[in-house]
Tab-separated table of C-alpha atoms in Angstrom:
chain	number	residue	atom	x	y	z
A	656	MET	CA	120.687	91.956	102.996
A	657	SER	CA	124.463	92.462	102.861
A	658	GLU	CA	126.185	94.936	105.130
A	659	ILE	CA	128.221	97.791	103.649
A	660	ALA	CA	130.585	99.488	106.092
A	661	ARG	CA	129.255	103.007	106.579
A	662	ILE	CA	131.059	106.178	107.615
A	663	ASN	CA	129.994	106.897	111.193
A	664	THR	CA	128.213	110.247	111.049
A	665	HIS	CA	126.266	111.697	113.961
A	666	PRO	CA	122.489	111.112	114.115
A	667	VAL	CA	120.013	113.825	113.146
A	668	MET	CA	116.255	113.407	113.512
A	669	VAL	CA	114.005	114.631	110.698
A	670	GLY	CA	110.668	114.138	112.374
A	671	SER	CA	110.563	110.445	113.221
A	672	VAL	CA	113.255	109.500	110.681
A	673	GLN	CA	116.854	109.224	111.837
A	674	VAL	CA	119.449	110.375	109.328
A	675	GLY	CA	123.027	109.317	110.045
A	676	GLY	CA	124.347	107.576	113.142
A	677	GLY	CA	124.183	104.170	111.467
A	678	ALA	CA	120.496	104.424	110.526
A	679	PRO	CA	119.451	102.889	107.181
A	680	VAL	CA	119.898	105.193	104.194
A	681	SER	CA	116.552	106.982	103.928
A	682	VAL	CA	114.703	107.793	100.705
A	683	GLN	CA	113.499	111.306	99.928
A	684	SER	CA	111.663	113.070	97.132
A	685	MET	CA	110.166	116.488	96.442
A	686	CYS	CA	106.580	117.401	95.587
A	687	THR	CA	105.812	118.785	92.140
A	688	THR	CA	102.437	120.142	93.240
A	689	LYS	CA	101.825	123.720	94.321
A	690	THR	CA	102.236	124.180	98.054
A	691	ASP	CA	99.227	126.507	98.201
A	692	ASN	CA	97.135	123.516	97.081
A	693	PRO	CA	97.420	121.347	100.194
A	694	ASP	CA	94.852	118.780	99.013
A	695	ALA	CA	96.786	117.996	95.830
A	696	THR	CA	100.080	118.041	97.689
A	697	LEU	CA	98.852	115.683	100.397
A	698	ARG	CA	97.527	113.299	97.728
A	699	GLN	CA	100.949	113.252	96.103
A	700	ILE	CA	102.680	112.780	99.458
A	701	LYS	CA	100.464	109.774	100.207
A	702	GLU	CA	101.304	108.268	96.816
A	703	LEU	CA	105.000	108.855	97.470
A	704	ALA	CA	104.786	107.409	100.979
A	705	ASP	CA	103.012	104.322	99.637
A	706	ALA	CA	105.920	103.886	97.202
A	707	GLY	CA	108.431	104.053	100.073
A	708	CYS	CA	109.312	107.736	100.382
A	709	GLU	CA	110.350	108.467	103.976
A	710	ILE	CA	111.011	112.230	103.915
A	711	ILE	CA	109.311	114.723	101.599
A	712	ARG	CA	110.399	118.235	100.627
A	713	VAL	CA	108.069	120.991	99.457
A	714	ALA	CA	108.853	124.377	97.956
A	715	ILE	CA	108.165	127.620	99.844
A	716	PRO	CA	108.508	130.204	97.033
A	717	ASP	CA	106.647	133.022	98.808
A	718	ALA	CA	104.534	133.866	101.846
A	719	LYS	CA	101.287	133.047	100.037
A	720	VAL	CA	101.903	129.304	100.353
A	721	LEU	CA	102.545	129.282	104.115
A	722	ASP	CA	98.961	128.498	105.100
A	723	GLY	CA	98.961	125.547	102.726
A	724	PHE	CA	102.349	124.473	104.032
A	725	GLU	CA	101.056	124.468	107.602
A	726	GLU	CA	98.157	122.209	106.624
A	727	ILE	CA	100.509	119.885	104.724
A	728	CYS	CA	102.753	119.534	107.781
A	729	LYS	CA	99.741	118.821	109.969
A	730	PHE	CA	98.363	115.962	107.863
A	731	SER	CA	101.405	114.512	106.065
A	732	PRO	CA	102.124	110.848	106.885
A	733	ILE	CA	105.885	111.496	106.581
A	734	PRO	CA	108.157	114.356	107.745
A	735	VAL	CA	107.987	117.524	105.634
A	736	VAL	CA	111.097	119.578	104.828
A	737	ALA	CA	110.659	123.234	103.852
A	738	ASP	CA	112.725	124.191	100.800
A	739	ILE	CA	113.762	127.846	101.144
A	740	HIS	CA	115.697	130.103	98.786
A	741	PHE	CA	116.560	133.796	99.049
A	742	ASP	CA	114.035	134.956	101.674
A	743	TYR	CA	115.128	134.033	105.200
A	744	LYS	CA	111.769	135.162	106.626
A	745	LEU	CA	110.107	132.229	104.875
A	746	ALA	CA	112.386	129.885	106.797
A	747	LEU	CA	111.415	131.530	110.080
A	748	GLU	CA	107.727	131.061	109.297
A	749	ALA	CA	108.164	127.503	108.030
A	750	ALA	CA	109.892	126.533	111.276
A	751	ARG	CA	107.036	128.071	113.252
A	752	ARG	CA	104.350	126.353	111.163
A	753	GLY	CA	105.479	122.772	111.576
A	754	ALA	CA	108.421	121.965	109.275
A	755	ALA	CA	110.293	118.821	110.312
A	756	ALA	CA	113.459	120.379	108.862
A	757	LEU	CA	114.604	123.372	106.857
A	758	ARG	CA	116.642	123.245	103.679
A	759	ILE	CA	118.516	126.456	102.901
A	760	ASN	CA	121.396	127.567	100.725
A	761	PRO	CA	123.373	129.904	103.004
A	762	GLY	CA	125.035	131.313	99.899
A	763	ASN	CA	121.764	132.709	98.536
A	764	ILE	CA	119.895	133.509	101.751
A	765	GLY	CA	121.618	136.886	102.143
A	766	SER	CA	123.913	138.066	104.939
A	767	MET	CA	125.149	135.748	107.672
A	768	GLU	CA	123.044	137.802	110.083
A	769	ARG	CA	120.017	136.417	108.256
A	770	VAL	CA	121.471	132.924	108.471
A	771	ASP	CA	121.804	133.507	112.223
A	772	ARG	CA	118.067	134.205	112.392
A	773	VAL	CA	117.324	130.936	110.598
A	774	ILE	CA	119.613	129.007	112.937
A	775	GLN	CA	117.879	130.527	115.934
A	776	ALA	CA	114.446	129.633	114.548
A	777	ALA	CA	115.553	126.029	114.013
A	778	LYS	CA	116.912	125.883	117.559
A	779	GLU	CA	113.625	127.130	118.987
A	780	ALA	CA	111.616	124.659	116.898
A	781	HIS	CA	114.060	121.797	117.683
A	782	ILE	CA	114.431	120.903	114.015
A	783	PRO	CA	117.512	120.288	111.834
A	784	ILE	CA	118.783	122.252	108.855
A	785	ARG	CA	120.022	120.766	105.614
A	786	ILE	CA	122.736	122.976	104.234
A	787	GLY	CA	122.341	122.681	100.474
A	788	VAL	CA	125.286	123.880	98.420
A	789	ASN	CA	125.527	123.943	94.637
A	790	ALA	CA	127.260	125.977	91.958
A	791	GLY	CA	124.693	128.756	92.328
A	792	SER	CA	124.981	129.066	96.097
A	793	LEU	CA	128.691	129.085	96.903
A	794	ALA	CA	130.138	130.995	99.812
A	795	LYS	CA	131.007	134.497	98.625
A	796	GLU	CA	134.683	134.187	99.494
A	797	PHE	CA	135.067	131.277	97.046
A	798	ASP	CA	132.526	132.052	94.343
A	799	THR	CA	134.688	134.167	92.012
A	800	ARG	CA	138.103	132.675	92.735
A	801	GLN	CA	139.871	131.690	89.537
A	802	ASP	CA	142.467	129.535	91.275
A	803	MET	CA	139.915	126.959	92.448
A	804	THR	CA	138.037	124.230	90.586
A	805	LEU	CA	134.306	123.809	91.035
A	806	VAL	CA	134.948	120.752	93.203
A	807	GLU	CA	137.258	122.784	95.443
A	808	LYS	CA	134.713	125.606	95.663
A	809	LEU	CA	131.887	123.252	96.587
A	810	VAL	CA	133.952	121.526	99.265
A	811	ALA	CA	135.357	124.764	100.699
A	812	SER	CA	131.915	126.404	100.746
A	813	SER	CA	130.379	123.391	102.455
A	814	LYS	CA	133.091	123.327	105.090
A	815	SER	CA	132.822	127.035	105.777
A	816	PHE	CA	129.037	126.867	106.226
A	817	VAL	CA	129.191	123.812	108.485
A	818	GLU	CA	131.935	125.350	110.606
A	819	TYR	CA	129.896	128.545	110.936
A	820	PHE	CA	126.774	126.674	112.058
A	821	VAL	CA	128.801	124.701	114.610
A	822	SER	CA	130.395	127.909	115.899
A	823	CYS	CA	126.838	129.138	116.539
A	824	GLY	CA	126.197	126.094	118.710
A	825	PHE	CA	124.052	124.367	116.062
A	826	ASN	CA	124.921	120.745	115.271
A	827	ASP	CA	121.680	119.332	113.830
A	828	ILE	CA	123.080	119.607	110.327
A	829	ILE	CA	122.646	117.512	107.200
A	830	LEU	CA	124.817	118.512	104.253
A	831	SER	CA	124.437	118.269	100.493
A	832	ALA	CA	126.766	119.629	97.819
A	833	LYS	CA	125.329	118.575	94.498
A	834	ALA	CA	126.404	118.741	90.877
A	835	HIS	CA	124.695	117.644	87.673
A	836	ASP	CA	127.548	115.404	86.497
A	837	VAL	CA	128.764	112.180	88.052
A	838	PRO	CA	132.550	112.861	88.266
A	839	THR	CA	132.038	116.158	90.134
A	840	THR	CA	129.472	114.563	92.433
A	841	LEU	CA	131.852	111.743	93.308
A	842	ALA	CA	134.815	114.039	93.903
A	843	VAL	CA	132.849	116.426	96.123
A	844	TYR	CA	131.245	113.793	98.342
A	845	ARG	CA	134.443	111.777	98.686
A	846	ALA	CA	136.205	114.902	99.896
A	847	LEU	CA	133.396	115.898	102.260
A	848	SER	CA	133.241	112.423	103.806
A	849	LYS	CA	136.921	112.774	104.721
A	850	GLU	CA	136.924	116.409	105.821
A	851	LEU	CA	133.555	116.386	107.623
A	852	PRO	CA	133.175	112.715	108.605
A	853	GLN	CA	130.739	113.474	111.426
A	854	ILE	CA	128.181	115.281	109.242
A	855	PRO	CA	125.347	113.212	107.697
A	856	LEU	CA	125.372	113.570	103.921
A	857	HIS	CA	122.360	113.925	101.651
A	858	VAL	CA	123.497	112.458	98.305
A	859	GLY	CA	122.185	112.656	94.756
A	860	VAL	CA	123.026	113.849	91.265
A	861	THR	CA	121.023	117.035	90.824
A	862	GLU	CA	119.328	118.027	87.567
A	863	ALA	CA	120.181	114.554	86.288
A	864	GLY	CA	117.684	114.660	83.433
A	865	ALA	CA	114.654	112.647	82.332
A	866	LEU	CA	113.834	109.139	83.478
A	867	ARG	CA	116.334	107.034	81.529
A	868	GLN	CA	119.346	109.356	81.614
A	869	GLY	CA	118.630	110.495	85.166
A	870	THR	CA	118.307	106.943	86.419
A	871	VAL	CA	121.653	105.963	84.911
A	872	LYS	CA	123.465	109.036	86.246
A	873	ASN	CA	122.057	108.617	89.735
A	874	ALA	CA	122.664	104.875	89.780
A	875	ALA	CA	126.270	105.436	88.755
A	876	GLY	CA	127.024	108.362	91.064
A	877	VAL	CA	124.980	107.502	94.121
A	878	GLY	CA	125.610	103.778	93.742
A	879	ILE	CA	129.372	104.285	93.862
A	880	LEU	CA	129.057	106.555	96.903
A	881	LEU	CA	126.769	104.202	98.811
A	882	GLU	CA	128.962	101.194	98.083
A	883	SER	CA	131.850	103.228	99.517
A	884	GLY	CA	129.887	103.845	102.719
A	885	ILE	CA	129.159	107.489	101.845
A	886	GLY	CA	125.622	108.842	102.201
A	887	ASP	CA	122.943	108.806	104.894
A	888	THR	CA	119.889	109.921	102.933
A	889	MET	CA	119.224	110.450	99.239
A	890	ARG	CA	117.020	112.099	96.681
A	891	LEU	CA	117.519	110.873	93.120
A	892	SER	CA	116.549	113.872	91.020
A	893	LEU	CA	114.572	112.978	87.876
A	894	THR	CA	112.544	115.066	85.458
A	895	ALA	CA	109.636	112.672	85.877
A	896	ASP	CA	106.837	111.745	88.226
A	897	PRO	CA	108.507	111.931	91.685
A	898	VAL	CA	107.192	108.435	92.427
A	899	GLU	CA	109.769	107.252	89.886
A	900	GLU	CA	112.511	108.815	92.029
A	901	VAL	CA	111.368	106.684	94.946
A	902	HIS	CA	111.161	103.501	92.887
A	903	VAL	CA	114.649	104.043	91.475
A	904	ALA	CA	116.060	104.792	94.937
A	905	TRP	CA	114.716	101.557	96.363
A	906	GLU	CA	115.890	99.579	93.346
A	907	LEU	CA	119.360	101.013	93.895
A	908	LEU	CA	119.359	100.167	97.601
A	909	ALA	CA	118.159	96.651	96.820
A	910	ALA	CA	120.763	96.170	94.079
A	911	LEU	CA	123.481	97.077	96.591
A	912	GLY	CA	122.033	94.690	99.155
A	913	MET	CA	121.370	97.533	101.601
A	914	ARG	CA	117.561	97.668	101.857
A	915	ARG	CA	114.583	96.155	100.097
A	916	ASN	CA	110.894	96.989	100.450
A	917	LYS	CA	109.423	94.994	97.578
A	918	PRO	CA	110.101	91.891	95.460
A	919	GLU	CA	113.141	91.506	93.246
A	920	LEU	CA	112.692	90.001	89.793
A	921	VAL	CA	115.571	87.870	88.505
A	922	SER	CA	115.075	87.261	84.776
A	923	CYS	CA	117.330	86.217	81.943
A	924	PRO	CA	117.697	88.338	78.776
A	925	THR	CA	116.583	85.389	76.550
A	926	CYS	CA	118.382	83.934	73.542
A	927	GLY	CA	117.802	81.470	70.709
A	928	ARG	CA	117.430	78.586	73.173
A	929	CYS	CA	114.214	80.005	74.607
A	930	GLY	CA	111.159	77.810	73.951
A	931	VAL	CA	108.485	80.253	75.168
A	932	ASP	CA	107.587	83.889	74.462
A	933	MET	CA	109.752	85.015	77.353
A	934	ILE	CA	109.590	88.823	77.360
A	935	PRO	CA	105.779	89.164	77.787
A	936	ILE	CA	105.892	86.573	80.592
A	937	ALA	CA	108.619	88.470	82.444
A	938	GLU	CA	106.807	91.794	81.907
A	939	GLU	CA	103.553	90.379	83.302
A	940	VAL	CA	105.350	88.923	86.334
A	941	SER	CA	107.071	92.265	86.923
A	942	LYS	CA	103.744	94.126	86.698
A	943	ARG	CA	101.978	91.788	89.108
A	944	LEU	CA	104.875	91.853	91.553
A	945	GLU	CA	104.211	95.585	92.028
A	946	GLY	CA	101.261	94.596	94.197
A	947	VAL	CA	103.318	92.287	96.418
A	948	ARG	CA	104.776	93.942	99.503
A	949	ALA	CA	106.983	91.075	100.713
A	950	PRO	CA	110.743	91.592	100.033
A	951	ILE	CA	111.033	88.279	98.166
A	952	SER	CA	113.030	87.292	95.092
A	953	VAL	CA	111.328	85.731	92.073
A	954	ALA	CA	113.068	84.260	89.016
A	955	VAL	CA	111.798	83.946	85.447
A	956	MET	CA	114.317	81.968	83.405
A	957	GLY	CA	114.016	81.208	79.710
A	958	CYS	CA	115.650	77.778	79.527
A	959	VAL	CA	117.407	75.077	81.521
A	960	VAL	CA	120.772	76.846	81.106
A	961	ASN	CA	119.511	79.794	83.172
A	962	GLY	CA	117.131	77.729	85.267
A	963	PRO	CA	117.215	76.749	88.947
A	964	GLY	CA	120.979	76.274	88.907
A	965	GLU	CA	121.572	80.019	88.406
A	966	ALA	CA	118.735	81.127	90.650
A	967	LYS	CA	119.144	78.904	93.694
A	968	GLY	CA	118.976	81.871	96.041
A	969	VAL	CA	115.494	83.012	95.003
A	970	ASP	CA	112.314	82.247	96.891
A	971	LEU	CA	110.282	81.127	93.879
A	972	GLY	CA	110.719	80.963	90.138
A	973	VAL	CA	110.091	79.296	86.818
A	974	ALA	CA	112.532	77.717	84.381
A	975	CYS	CA	110.938	77.584	80.942
A	976	GLY	CA	111.212	74.810	78.370
A	977	LYS	CA	109.430	74.215	75.069
A	978	GLY	CA	105.834	75.320	75.664
A	979	GLN	CA	106.051	74.742	79.407
A	980	ALA	CA	107.982	75.588	82.555
A	981	VAL	CA	109.159	74.036	85.797
A	982	LEU	CA	108.067	75.892	88.907
A	983	PHE	CA	110.734	75.778	91.602
A	984	GLN	CA	111.301	76.931	95.156
A	985	ASP	CA	114.777	77.457	96.654
A	986	GLY	CA	116.259	75.786	93.565
A	987	ALA	CA	114.152	72.633	93.882
A	988	PRO	CA	111.416	71.779	91.323
A	989	ILE	CA	107.805	71.756	92.534
A	990	LYS	CA	105.783	70.983	89.386
A	991	LYS	CA	105.493	71.496	85.641
A	992	VAL	CA	103.087	74.069	84.217
A	993	ALA	CA	101.864	74.852	80.709
A	994	GLU	CA	103.100	78.032	79.016
A	995	ASN	CA	99.708	79.732	79.160
A	996	LYS	CA	99.493	79.126	82.920
A	997	ILE	CA	103.029	80.086	83.951
A	998	VAL	CA	102.205	83.465	85.466
A	999	ASP	CA	98.984	82.388	87.199
A	1000	GLU	CA	100.569	79.277	88.702
A	1001	LEU	CA	103.580	81.248	89.877
A	1002	PHE	CA	101.388	83.806	91.629
A	1003	GLU	CA	99.243	81.108	93.219
A	1004	GLU	CA	102.426	79.908	94.908
A	1005	ILE	CA	103.520	83.451	95.824
A	1006	GLU	CA	100.140	84.311	97.339
A	1007	SER	CA	99.902	81.026	99.253
A	1008	ARG	CA	103.203	81.835	100.954
A	1009	PHE	CA	103.278	85.623	101.191
A	1010	GLY	CA	99.665	86.790	100.920
A	1011	LYS	CA	97.555	88.119	98.080
A	1012	SER	CA	98.896	90.925	95.922
A	1013	LYS	CA	97.114	94.287	95.868
C-alpha cells in the first residue's frame, strides 16, 4: 500500500485499538439495535467485526439499558464506546460498567461541573473520551454569536472544550466536529488539524443520507481529508445497514492505498468492442470475491484494449475476447478459457494460490 504523510497526533488507546500516534486509520460504526437487547446487539457487533469494524459505538439513552450495556462490553469482540447525551450520570455508569471509551457532547451534557464528573470517571476507569461537537452541541459562549460562521463556531467550540479537558489534567482525548455537508466538514477539520495538531481526529460526514448519496458525500469529504493526512479514525454515517458503513470505509481506505482487508476488483466499464456478456461476469466475480479474505487484486477486462496491458499490477485476471478469455497472472497469459467457464476457472486459480473462499 502507498504511504500518505499523516499529521502526527498523540496516541490514544480505545481498548486494544490505538487511535492516533501514527497508527493505521481505524474503522468505526454504531449499532442500530437496542442496547437493552444485548443478544441482538452482540450479533450485530459480530457481523460488523467480521466486515472489518474495529471500534463499535452503542447508544445509552437512559439508565434502563445499562445492564444490557454491561453485558455487551463483557462479550464484544471489539472495543465498545458509550454514546452519551444530556445525562452525565449515564456516562459515569457506563465508565464503571466496562466502556472502552466515552463519547459526550460537552455542549449538551449540562454545566462544566458535570463535565468534570465525567472526566474524573474516565480517569478512574483509565479510558479516553471522544469530544463530539456538532451544530446542536456548541459551547454556550459561541452558540448564539451572530458574528461567527458555523465553521468558526465549530472550531472555537472544539478548541475551548479540548483546552478545558487539558486544563483538568485529561489528555486521552479524541475529537470530532461534524457537519452534514462536505464543504463545512472540510473547512472544520482542516482548521482543527492546524490549531490542535496533537489531538487525534475522528472524521466523517454526519447525517450524510442513504447509501448512494451518503457514500458519495463521505468518499468526497473523508477521502480529501485522509489524502491530506487528516484523520485517525472514522465512521462513515449512512442511513443503511451499518455493515455498509464498514464496507464503504474499507473501500475508501483501499482506494487511497492506505489499508486493504479484502480483494480489489479492477474491471472495465465495457464498450462496443466487448465480445462477451461482461457485466454479469464482473458482478459474479465481485460477489464471489466477498468470500476471499486475501488483500489481492483481480481484473476482469472486456477486450484486448483493456486487457493485461492495463492491469499488469494485478495478481490475477481475465481479458475477454469473442466468446472466450485469456487468464493472466502479473500481466502474463496463463491459458485460454471458454466464456461459460471464465468465473470458475478464475476462482480455481485464486483458490489454488490464496485458499478457498468462504
